[in-house]
Amino acid sequence: MSLRIRCLDCGHTSSYYPTRIPCPHCNSQWRQAEYDYAEVAEIWRKELPSRPYDLWRYVELLPVHNPNPSLKLGEGWTPLIKAENLGMMLGCPNILIKDERQGPTTSFKDRQAAVTIAALKEAGITEMVAASTGNVAISYSAYAARAGIKLWAFVTSLVPAVKMREIALYGSQVIKVTGSYDQAKQIAAEFANQRGLYQDMGARTITSVEGMKTIAFEIAEQLTQQLGPVKAKDGSTMWRTPDWYLQAISGGLGPLGVTKGFQELKTMGFAERIPSLAVIQAEGCAPMVHSWKQKLDTPIVVTSPKTYIETLATGNPGRTYNLLRKEVDAQDGVFESVTDEEAFRAMHVLAKMEGISAEPAAAVAFAGLFKLIRSGTIKPNETVVVNCTGHTIPAESFILGSGWAKNVVLPSKEEQQPQEEEGLLAALSRVAPDRFPRIAIIDDSPEARRLIRRILQSQGNFTISEAADGKEGLALIRQEHPDLIVLDLMMPELDGFSVLEALKGDSNTADIPVIVSTAKELTEEEKGRLKGQIQSLMQKGNFMSDDFLDEVRSIIR
Ligand SMILES: Cc1ncc(COP(=O)(O)O)c(C=O)c1O
Ligand SMILES: [Zn+2]
């Protein structure tokens, strides 16, 4: 292995040893791993295609000599999933989700834990200290259990109790700190120093950054498998990389590692483009976002975070801000923040539109995605990868609103009289009454009909019928007399305008409310034709499921 550790301050290089943090020359704690990239590129070109698909296929660029098979938990190579429904809703068809929930402890922190614990085990270390907002300690605990390493986990008292118990279940010692996450880190550091124990140093931990960068390698390989390679300027074929990489951050370790990964791919001649980074913070604890927007060189520290999303509660990012800022600016990326409410909304949209249940911290990235597409920062033709990670436990009832469950209480078998069979049916009819509001969707695109049907069914009960063109639609409306019509404008033969004219000209159908959902940019004349005839106009690719449902509810009420 050609690994050297280079100091970011004085440039001095030395060999790697996990417990040796500061630079032997200038004492700086900020150092980075470097490899013989030409040599590794040659090996990868030959061997990568036949290697198993896990994190360790990239072993030449990891600070571990001999990955120990007995420590492995199936880390790495999480799926890259296309978000078709989000893409249609947002008018941005190439949104992909790097589903880090499918790691061994369901967060992307498994990468840092797998690599760090492997390196510590190799170095003969048997005890370690880490401060965490939950997920880091869970990941470390799982791998530490396999490696026979004792973990002292300092967590803030805001970490959900289920997460704390999971840490303890793995055999780690939980230390609850009533105070901020930054304070928990300080106490953990003092404890480690007093006892002379190895401690996790956040973004200064070489193994953590190196673990995170495998996300970049996988994204490039997976995108290339899914969409094919790209032609480079010199005519050669290269791996495909996305235009954007989005991630919610706390300390900022994740994206720091991921950009290093993309840079290494570029250095080795595997990829040409390094994606723009969009790093998203929760508004109540967004020191990096506010500092970047004010073009500050040092971060404004948030001493008491005001967000429910405790996972992202680093108030003092320190030098990570400067490092990340350099990467963000170099590729025209952005720092952005979202409110807790936006994050919870995004969490719900992601679950009901894509079948992916993420924790609020990951939803912060999705709320950021929605915001950046809407502001035009991310363009419709761009390819976007969003890191989705985290435990999915707290689906808080306030996200769901009222009426999310229906109760059926059945008598026990002993109490039940034969004639009560009928009572059961009566109970079920209370669950689903005979008549729900009826909605007709008239649209020639099957995907558009499916999306609208999904939005309607995801949170509410409607009887939905569909027609694939104007003529069929008119016949359907005359027969079923729905409570609401969702009408497309551009359809072959009888278009939406003509359907509307026919409806309004017939006293039986003139009063049925209509929502027009169209991809067409309307001219003034066309807008005039719709005026007074419809309840609402929704631009396809530019509305969220919740906006649409609100509109439907306000009309049908
Ligand atoms: C689910 C989730 N998202 C995002 C983060 C932010 O991580 P970082 O800023 O260290 O990359 C964390 C940290 O624990 C996390 O658990
Ligand atoms: Zn130095």
Coordinates of C-alpha atoms and ligand atoms in Angstrom, one line a residue:
M1 CA 0.0 0.0 0.0
S2 CA 1.4 3.4 -1.1
L3 CA -0.4 5.3 1.6
R4 CA 1.2 8.6 3.0
I5 CA -0.4 11.1 5.3
R6 CA 0.1 14.7 4.1
C7 CA -0.2 17.7 6.5
L8 CA -2.7 20.3 5.1
D9 CA -0.7 23.1 6.8
C10 CA 3.0 22.4 6.1
G11 CA 2.8 19.7 3.5
H12 CA 5.0 17.3 5.4
T13 CA 4.3 13.7 4.7
S14 CA 4.6 10.7 7.0
S15 CA 3.5 7.1 7.3
Y16 CA 0.1 6.2 8.7
Y17 CA -0.7 5.1 12.2
P18 CA -4.2 5.5 13.5
T19 CA -3.4 7.0 16.9
R20 CA -0.9 9.4 15.6
I21 CA -3.1 12.5 14.9
P22 CA -0.9 15.6 14.8
C23 CA 1.7 16.3 12.1
P24 CA 5.2 15.3 13.4
H25 CA 6.6 18.5 11.8
C26 CA 4.2 21.3 12.7
N27 CA 1.7 19.7 15.1
S28 CA -1.3 20.5 12.9
Q29 CA -4.2 18.0 13.4
W30 CA -5.4 18.5 9.8
R31 CA -3.9 15.9 7.6
Q32 CA -5.0 13.9 4.6
A33 CA -4.4 10.4 3.1
E34 CA -2.6 10.2 -0.3
Y35 CA -1.8 7.2 -2.4
D36 CA 0.1 6.3 -5.5
Y37 CA -2.9 7.0 -7.8
A38 CA -1.3 5.9 -11.1
E39 CA -0.4 2.5 -9.6
V40 CA -3.9 2.0 -8.1
A41 CA -5.6 3.1 -11.4
E42 CA -3.8 0.3 -13.1
I43 CA -4.8 -2.3 -10.6
W44 CA -8.5 -1.1 -10.7
R45 CA -8.7 -1.2 -14.4
K46 CA -7.7 -4.8 -14.4
E47 CA -9.3 -6.1 -11.2
L48 CA -12.3 -4.0 -10.3
P49 CA -14.8 -5.6 -12.7
S50 CA -14.3 -9.0 -11.0
R51 CA -14.3 -7.9 -7.4
P52 CA -17.3 -8.3 -5.0
Y53 CA -19.6 -5.3 -4.7
D54 CA -18.9 -4.0 -1.3
L55 CA -16.9 -1.2 0.3
W56 CA -13.7 -3.2 0.3
R57 CA -13.5 -3.4 -3.5
Y58 CA -11.7 -0.1 -3.2
V59 CA -9.2 -1.4 -0.7
E60 CA -6.1 0.1 -2.4
L61 CA -7.5 3.6 -1.5
L62 CA -8.3 2.8 2.1
P63 CA -6.0 3.0 5.1
V64 CA -6.3 -0.7 6.0
H65 CA -3.7 -3.2 5.1
N66 CA -5.7 -6.5 5.2
P67 CA -9.5 -6.0 5.7
N68 CA -10.4 -8.6 8.3
P69 CA -13.2 -10.8 7.0
S70 CA -14.5 -11.4 10.5
L71 CA -15.3 -7.8 11.0
K72 CA -17.4 -7.3 7.9
L73 CA -21.2 -6.7 8.1
G74 CA -21.9 -6.1 4.5
E75 CA -20.9 -2.5 4.3
G76 CA -21.0 -0.5 1.2
W77 CA -22.6 -0.8 -2.3
T78 CA -25.9 0.5 -1.2
P79 CA -28.5 0.9 -4.0
L80 CA -28.7 4.0 -6.2
I81 CA -32.4 4.4 -6.7
K82 CA -34.2 6.5 -9.3
A83 CA -36.9 8.8 -7.8
E84 CA -39.4 8.7 -10.6
N85 CA -42.3 10.3 -8.8
L86 CA -40.3 13.1 -7.2
G87 CA -38.8 13.7 -10.6
M88 CA -42.2 14.1 -12.2
M89 CA -43.5 16.3 -9.4
L90 CA -40.5 18.6 -9.5
G91 CA -39.9 18.6 -13.3
C92 CA -36.4 17.2 -12.8
P93 CA -36.3 13.6 -14.1
N94 CA -32.9 12.6 -13.0
I95 CA -33.1 12.5 -9.2
L96 CA -31.3 9.5 -7.7
I97 CA -31.2 8.4 -4.1
K98 CA -28.1 6.8 -2.6
D99 CA -29.9 4.6 -0.2
E100 CA -27.6 4.5 2.8
R101 CA -30.4 3.2 5.0
Q102 CA -29.4 -0.2 3.6
G103 CA -26.1 -0.2 5.4
P104 CA -25.6 -2.6 8.4
T105 CA -27.0 -0.1 11.0
T106 CA -29.0 1.9 8.5
S107 CA -26.9 5.0 8.3
F108 CA -24.0 6.2 6.1
K109 CA -21.9 6.3 9.2
D110 CA -21.4 2.6 8.8
R111 CA -18.7 3.4 6.2
Q112 CA -16.7 5.4 8.7
A113 CA -17.2 2.8 11.4
A114 CA -16.2 -0.1 9.1
V115 CA -13.0 1.5 8.0
T116 CA -12.1 3.0 11.4
I117 CA -12.7 -0.1 13.4
A118 CA -10.8 -2.2 10.9
A119 CA -7.8 0.1 11.1
L120 CA -8.0 0.2 15.0
K121 CA -8.2 -3.6 15.1
E122 CA -5.1 -3.8 12.9
A123 CA -3.3 -1.5 15.2
G124 CA -4.2 -3.6 18.2
I125 CA -6.4 -0.9 19.9
T126 CA -9.0 -2.2 22.3
E127 CA -10.8 0.8 23.7
M128 CA -12.1 4.0 22.2
V129 CA -14.1 7.1 22.8
A130 CA -16.6 8.9 20.5
A131 CA -19.1 11.7 20.9
S132 CA -22.2 11.4 18.8
T133 CA -25.7 12.6 18.1
G134 CA -26.7 9.0 17.8
N135 CA -26.0 7.4 14.5
V136 CA -22.2 7.5 14.7
A137 CA -22.2 5.7 18.1
I138 CA -24.7 3.1 16.8
S139 CA -22.4 2.3 13.8
Y140 CA -19.2 2.3 15.9
S141 CA -20.9 0.1 18.5
A142 CA -21.9 -2.5 16.0
Y143 CA -18.4 -2.8 14.5
A144 CA -16.7 -2.5 17.9
A145 CA -18.7 -5.4 19.1
R146 CA -17.3 -7.6 16.3
A147 CA -13.8 -6.3 16.8
G148 CA -13.8 -6.7 20.6
I149 CA -13.2 -3.0 21.1
K150 CA -14.9 -1.2 24.0
L151 CA -16.6 2.0 23.1
W152 CA -17.4 4.9 25.4
A153 CA -20.2 6.7 23.7
F154 CA -20.9 10.3 24.8
V155 CA -24.3 11.3 23.6
T156 CA -26.4 14.4 24.3
S157 CA -29.5 13.9 26.3
L158 CA -31.7 14.9 23.3
V159 CA -30.8 11.7 21.4
P160 CA -33.9 9.6 21.3
A161 CA -34.0 6.9 24.0
V162 CA -34.4 4.1 21.4
K163 CA -31.1 5.1 19.8
M164 CA -29.4 5.2 23.2
R165 CA -30.6 1.8 24.1
E166 CA -29.4 0.4 20.7
I167 CA -25.9 1.7 21.5
A168 CA -26.1 0.0 24.9
L169 CA -27.4 -3.2 23.4
Y170 CA -24.3 -3.5 21.3
G171 CA -22.3 -3.5 24.6
S172 CA -21.1 0.1 24.5
Q173 CA -21.1 2.3 27.6
V174 CA -23.5 5.2 27.0
I175 CA -22.7 8.5 28.7
K176 CA -25.6 10.9 28.6
V177 CA -24.5 14.5 28.5
T178 CA -27.0 17.2 29.4
G179 CA -25.7 20.0 27.3
S180 CA -25.0 20.8 23.6
Y181 CA -23.3 18.4 21.2
D182 CA -20.3 20.6 21.1
Q183 CA -20.0 20.3 24.9
A184 CA -20.4 16.5 24.7
K185 CA -17.5 16.5 22.3
Q186 CA -15.4 18.5 24.7
I187 CA -16.1 16.2 27.6
A188 CA -15.5 13.1 25.5
A189 CA -12.1 14.5 24.5
E190 CA -11.1 15.3 28.1
F191 CA -12.2 11.8 29.2
A192 CA -10.1 10.2 26.4
N193 CA -7.1 12.4 27.2
Q194 CA -7.3 11.6 30.9
R195 CA -7.3 7.9 30.2
G196 CA -5.0 7.9 27.2
L197 CA -7.7 6.3 25.0
Y198 CA -8.1 6.6 21.3
Q199 CA -10.8 9.1 20.4
D200 CA -12.8 9.8 17.3
M201 CA -11.7 13.2 15.9
G202 CA -14.6 13.9 13.6
A203 CA -13.5 15.2 10.2
R204 CA -9.8 15.0 11.4
T205 CA -10.1 11.2 11.5
I206 CA -8.3 9.9 8.4
T207 CA -10.2 6.6 8.4
S208 CA -13.6 8.4 8.6
V209 CA -12.9 10.7 5.6
E210 CA -11.5 7.7 3.7
G211 CA -14.6 5.6 4.5
M212 CA -17.0 8.3 3.3
K213 CA -15.3 8.7 0.0
T214 CA -16.4 5.2 -1.1
I215 CA -19.8 6.8 -1.6
A216 CA -18.3 8.7 -4.5
F217 CA -16.7 5.7 -6.0
E218 CA -20.0 3.7 -5.8
I219 CA -22.1 6.6 -7.3
A220 CA -19.8 6.9 -10.3
E221 CA -19.7 3.1 -10.9
Q222 CA -23.5 2.7 -10.4
L223 CA -24.4 5.7 -12.6
T224 CA -22.2 4.3 -15.3
Q225 CA -23.9 0.9 -15.0
Q226 CA -27.3 2.5 -15.1
L227 CA -26.8 5.2 -17.8
G228 CA -23.7 4.1 -19.6
P229 CA -20.2 5.7 -19.6
V230 CA -19.5 9.2 -20.9
K231 CA -17.1 10.4 -23.6
A232 CA -14.3 12.5 -22.2
K233 CA -12.9 15.5 -24.0
D234 CA -10.0 13.4 -25.3
G235 CA -12.4 10.8 -26.8
S236 CA -11.8 8.1 -24.1
T237 CA -14.8 6.7 -22.2
M238 CA -15.1 7.5 -18.5
W239 CA -17.3 6.8 -15.6
R240 CA -20.4 9.0 -15.3
T241 CA -20.6 11.3 -12.3
P242 CA -23.7 13.4 -11.4
D243 CA -24.0 17.2 -11.7
W244 CA -25.0 17.5 -8.1
Y245 CA -24.4 15.7 -4.8
L246 CA -26.7 16.7 -1.9
Q247 CA -26.3 15.8 1.7
A248 CA -27.5 17.1 5.1
I249 CA -24.7 17.9 7.4
S250 CA -23.9 18.4 11.0
G251 CA -20.1 18.5 11.3
G252 CA -19.7 18.1 7.5
L253 CA -17.6 15.0 7.4
G254 CA -19.7 13.2 4.9
P255 CA -19.5 15.6 1.9
L256 CA -15.8 16.3 2.7
G257 CA -15.1 12.6 2.2
V258 CA -17.3 12.3 -0.8
T259 CA -15.6 15.2 -2.7
K260 CA -12.3 13.7 -1.9
G261 CA -13.5 10.5 -3.6
F262 CA -14.6 12.3 -6.7
Q263 CA -11.3 14.1 -6.8
E264 CA -9.4 10.9 -6.6
L265 CA -11.4 9.5 -9.5
K266 CA -10.5 12.5 -11.5
T267 CA -6.8 12.2 -10.6
M268 CA -6.8 8.5 -11.6
G269 CA -8.5 9.3 -15.0
F270 CA -11.7 7.4 -14.2
A271 CA -14.0 10.5 -14.2
E272 CA -13.8 14.0 -15.6
R273 CA -16.4 15.9 -13.6
I274 CA -16.5 16.6 -9.9
P275 CA -20.2 17.2 -9.0
S276 CA -21.3 20.5 -7.4
L277 CA -21.9 20.0 -3.7
A278 CA -25.1 21.2 -2.1
V279 CA -24.8 20.9 1.7
I280 CA -27.9 21.4 3.7
Q281 CA -28.3 22.3 7.3
A282 CA -31.3 22.7 9.6
E283 CA -32.1 26.4 9.9
G284 CA -32.1 26.3 13.7
C285 CA -28.4 25.1 13.6
A286 CA -26.9 26.3 10.3
P287 CA -23.6 28.0 11.2
M288 CA -22.0 27.0 7.9
V289 CA -24.9 28.2 5.7
H290 CA -25.1 31.6 7.4
S291 CA -21.3 32.1 7.4
W292 CA -21.1 31.1 3.7
K293 CA -23.9 33.4 2.7
Q294 CA -22.1 36.3 4.4
K295 CA -18.8 35.2 2.8
L296 CA -17.1 34.9 6.1
D297 CA -13.8 33.2 6.6
T298 CA -14.5 31.8 10.0
P299 CA -17.8 30.3 11.0
I300 CA -20.4 32.0 13.2
V301 CA -20.8 29.6 16.1
V302 CA -24.4 28.6 17.2
T303 CA -24.2 28.1 20.9
S304 CA -27.7 26.8 21.5
P305 CA -29.2 25.0 18.4
K306 CA -32.9 25.5 17.9
T307 CA -33.9 22.5 15.9
Y308 CA -35.8 19.3 16.7
I309 CA -33.4 17.5 14.5
E310 CA -30.8 16.7 17.1
T311 CA -28.8 14.6 14.7
L312 CA -27.6 17.7 13.0
A313 CA -26.7 19.8 16.0
T314 CA -23.1 20.7 15.5
G315 CA -23.0 24.4 16.4
N316 CA -19.3 24.9 16.0
P317 CA -18.0 23.4 12.8
G318 CA -14.5 24.8 13.2
R319 CA -12.1 24.3 10.3
T320 CA -14.4 21.9 8.5
Y321 CA -16.3 25.0 7.4
N322 CA -13.2 26.3 5.6
L323 CA -12.4 23.0 4.0
L324 CA -16.0 22.4 2.8
R325 CA -16.4 26.0 1.6
K326 CA -13.4 25.6 -0.6
E327 CA -14.9 22.4 -2.2
V328 CA -18.4 24.0 -2.5
D329 CA -17.0 27.1 -4.2
A330 CA -14.7 25.3 -6.5
Q331 CA -17.6 23.5 -8.2
D332 CA -20.2 26.3 -8.0
G333 CA -22.1 24.5 -5.2
V334 CA -24.2 25.9 -2.4
F335 CA -24.8 25.9 1.3
E336 CA -28.6 26.0 2.0
S337 CA -30.8 25.7 5.1
V338 CA -34.3 24.4 5.6
T339 CA -36.7 24.7 8.5
D340 CA -37.7 21.7 10.6
E341 CA -41.2 22.0 9.2
E342 CA -39.9 21.8 5.6
A343 CA -37.8 18.8 6.6
F344 CA -40.8 17.0 8.2
R345 CA -42.9 17.7 5.1
A346 CA -40.2 16.4 2.9
M347 CA -39.9 13.3 5.0
H348 CA -43.6 12.6 4.4
V349 CA -43.5 13.3 0.7
L350 CA -40.5 11.0 0.3
A351 CA -42.3 8.2 2.1
K352 CA -45.6 8.4 0.4
M353 CA -44.3 9.2 -3.1
E354 CA -41.2 7.0 -3.2
G355 CA -41.7 4.4 -0.5
I356 CA -38.6 5.5 1.3
S357 CA -38.9 6.3 5.0
A358 CA -35.9 8.3 6.2
E359 CA -35.1 10.0 9.4
P360 CA -35.7 13.7 9.8
A361 CA -31.9 14.4 9.4
A362 CA -32.0 12.8 5.9
A363 CA -35.2 14.6 5.1
V364 CA -33.3 17.9 5.5
A365 CA -31.4 17.0 2.3
F366 CA -34.6 16.3 0.5
A367 CA -36.2 19.6 1.7
G368 CA -33.0 21.2 0.4
L369 CA -33.5 19.4 -3.0
F370 CA -37.0 20.8 -3.3
K371 CA -35.8 24.3 -2.5
L372 CA -32.9 24.3 -4.9
I373 CA -35.0 22.9 -7.8
R374 CA -37.6 25.5 -7.1
S375 CA -35.1 28.4 -7.0
G376 CA -33.6 27.2 -10.3
T377 CA -30.2 26.5 -8.7
I378 CA -30.6 22.9 -9.8
K379 CA -31.7 22.8 -13.5
P380 CA -34.3 20.4 -14.9
N381 CA -31.8 18.5 -17.1
E382 CA -29.2 17.9 -14.4
T383 CA -28.5 14.7 -12.6
V384 CA -28.8 14.8 -8.9
V385 CA -27.8 12.3 -6.2
V386 CA -29.1 12.7 -2.7
N387 CA -27.7 10.9 0.3
C388 CA -30.6 9.3 2.1
T389 CA -29.6 7.8 5.5
G390 CA -30.6 7.2 9.0
H391 CA -32.9 5.3 11.3
T392 CA -36.5 5.7 10.4
I393 CA -38.0 5.5 13.9
P394 CA -39.5 8.8 14.7
A395 CA -42.5 9.1 12.3
E396 CA -44.0 11.7 14.6
S397 CA -47.8 11.8 14.7
F398 CA -47.7 15.6 13.9
I399 CA -46.3 14.9 10.5
L400 CA -49.2 12.7 9.6
G401 CA -52.0 15.0 10.8
S402 CA -55.3 13.6 12.1
G403 CA -57.1 10.6 10.8
W404 CA -54.0 8.6 9.8
A405 CA -55.4 5.4 11.4
K406 CA -58.8 3.9 11.7
N407 CA -59.9 1.8 14.7
V408 CA -61.7 -1.5 14.5
V409 CA -62.4 -3.1 17.9
L410 CA -63.5 -6.7 17.6
P411 CA -65.1 -8.7 20.3
S412 CA -63.0 -11.7 21.4
K413 CA -63.9 -15.2 20.1
E414 CA -65.5 -16.2 23.4
E415 CA -67.8 -13.1 23.7
Q416 CA -68.9 -13.3 20.1
Q417 CA -72.4 -14.5 19.3
P418 CA -73.1 -16.1 15.9
Q419 CA -75.3 -13.2 14.8
E420 CA -72.6 -10.8 15.5
E421 CA -70.9 -11.7 12.2
E422 CA -73.1 -8.9 10.8
G423 CA -71.7 -6.5 13.4
L424 CA -68.3 -7.1 12.0
L425 CA -69.4 -6.0 8.5
A426 CA -71.0 -3.0 10.0
A427 CA -67.7 -2.1 11.7
L428 CA -65.9 -2.4 8.3
S429 CA -68.3 -0.2 6.6
R430 CA -67.5 2.5 9.1
V431 CA -63.8 2.1 8.1
A432 CA -64.7 2.5 4.4
P433 CA -68.0 4.1 3.7
D434 CA -69.8 3.3 0.4
R435 CA -69.2 6.6 -1.2
F436 CA -65.9 8.5 -1.3
P437 CA -65.6 11.7 -3.2
R438 CA -65.2 10.8 -6.9
I439 CA -62.5 12.2 -9.0
A440 CA -61.9 11.8 -12.7
I441 CA -58.4 12.2 -14.1
I442 CA -58.3 13.0 -17.8
D443 CA -54.8 12.9 -19.2
D444 CA -53.2 11.1 -22.2
S445 CA -50.0 10.3 -20.3
P446 CA -50.2 7.1 -18.2
E447 CA -47.3 8.3 -16.0
A448 CA -49.1 11.6 -15.2
R449 CA -52.3 9.7 -14.4
R450 CA -50.4 7.3 -12.2
L451 CA -48.7 10.2 -10.3
I452 CA -52.0 12.1 -9.7
R453 CA -53.7 8.9 -8.6
R454 CA -50.8 8.2 -6.2
I455 CA -50.9 11.6 -4.7
L456 CA -54.7 11.4 -4.2
Q457 CA -54.5 7.9 -2.7
S458 CA -51.5 8.7 -0.5
Q459 CA -53.5 10.8 2.0
G460 CA -57.2 10.6 1.6
N461 CA -59.9 8.4 0.3
F462 CA -61.2 9.0 -3.1
T463 CA -62.9 6.9 -5.8
I464 CA -60.7 7.6 -8.8
S465 CA -61.5 6.9 -12.5
E466 CA -59.3 7.7 -15.4
A467 CA -59.6 8.5 -19.1
A468 CA -56.8 8.6 -21.6
D469 CA -58.2 11.3 -24.0
G470 CA -60.8 14.0 -24.3
K471 CA -63.5 12.0 -25.9
E472 CA -63.3 9.1 -23.5
G473 CA -63.1 11.7 -20.7
L474 CA -66.3 13.4 -21.7
A475 CA -68.1 10.1 -21.8
L476 CA -66.8 9.1 -18.4
I477 CA -67.9 12.4 -16.8
R478 CA -71.4 12.2 -18.3
Q479 CA -71.8 8.7 -17.0
E480 CA -70.2 9.1 -13.5
H481 CA -70.8 12.7 -12.7
P482 CA -67.6 13.0 -10.5
D483 CA -67.2 15.5 -7.7
L484 CA -64.0 16.9 -9.3
I485 CA -62.2 16.6 -12.7
V486 CA -58.4 16.8 -13.1
L487 CA -57.9 17.8 -16.7
D488 CA -54.8 17.8 -18.9
L489 CA -54.8 20.4 -21.8
M490 CA -52.7 18.9 -24.5
M491 CA -54.3 15.7 -25.7
P492 CA -54.7 14.4 -29.2
E493 CA -58.0 15.0 -31.1
L494 CA -60.3 16.5 -28.4
D495 CA -58.0 18.6 -26.2
G496 CA -58.6 20.0 -22.7
F497 CA -60.0 23.3 -23.9
S498 CA -62.6 21.5 -26.0
V499 CA -63.5 19.2 -23.1
L500 CA -64.0 22.2 -20.9
E501 CA -66.2 23.9 -23.5
A502 CA -68.4 20.8 -23.8
L503 CA -68.7 20.5 -20.1
K504 CA -69.7 24.1 -19.6
G505 CA -72.2 23.9 -22.4
D506 CA -74.1 21.1 -20.7
S507 CA -76.2 22.0 -17.7
N508 CA -75.6 18.5 -16.3
T509 CA -71.9 19.0 -16.1
A510 CA -71.3 22.8 -16.0
D511 CA -71.0 22.9 -12.3
I512 CA -68.4 20.1 -11.8
P513 CA -65.2 21.8 -10.5
V514 CA -62.1 21.4 -12.7
I515 CA -58.4 21.5 -11.8
V516 CA -56.3 21.9 -14.9
S517 CA -52.9 20.2 -14.7
T518 CA -50.7 21.0 -17.6
A519 CA -47.1 20.9 -18.8
K520 CA -47.9 23.6 -21.4
E521 CA -46.7 27.2 -21.0
L522 CA -50.0 29.1 -21.5
T523 CA -50.4 32.1 -23.8
E524 CA -52.4 35.1 -22.6
E525 CA -55.2 34.1 -25.0
E526 CA -55.3 30.6 -23.5
K527 CA -55.3 31.8 -20.0
G528 CA -58.2 34.0 -21.0
R529 CA -60.1 30.9 -22.3
L530 CA -59.6 29.2 -18.9
K531 CA -60.6 32.2 -16.8
G532 CA -63.7 31.7 -14.8
Q533 CA -64.1 28.1 -16.2
I534 CA -61.8 26.3 -13.8
Q535 CA -61.0 26.2 -10.1
S536 CA -57.3 26.0 -10.3
L537 CA -54.3 25.7 -12.6
M538 CA -51.4 23.5 -11.6
Q539 CA -48.2 23.4 -13.7
K540 CA -46.9 19.9 -14.2
G541 CA -43.4 19.3 -12.8
N542 CA -43.9 22.3 -10.5
F543 CA -46.1 21.2 -7.7
M544 CA -45.6 19.1 -4.7
S545 CA -48.0 16.4 -3.6
D546 CA -49.2 18.5 -0.6
D547 CA -50.0 21.6 -2.6
F548 CA -52.1 19.4 -4.9
L549 CA -53.9 17.7 -2.0
D550 CA -54.6 21.1 -0.3
E551 CA -56.2 22.3 -3.6
V552 CA -58.3 19.2 -4.0
R553 CA -59.5 19.3 -0.4
S554 CA -60.4 23.0 -0.6
I555 CA -62.6 22.3 -3.6
I556 CA -64.2 19.1 -2.5
R557 CA -64.9 20.2 1.1
Ligands
LIG1 C1 -28.7 10.7 9.3 C2 -27.6 11.7 9.3 N1 -27.5 12.6 8.4 C3 -26.5 13.5 8.4 C4 -25.5 13.5 9.4 C5 -24.4 14.6 9.3 O1 -23.2 14.0 9.3 P1 -21.8 14.8 8.9 O2 -22.1 16.3 9.0 O3 -20.9 14.3 9.9 O4 -21.5 14.4 7.5 C6 -25.5 12.6 10.4 C7 -24.6 12.5 11.4 O5 -24.6 11.7 12.3 C8 -26.6 11.6 10.3 O6 -26.7 10.6 11.2
ZN2 ZN 2.5 20.0 9.4

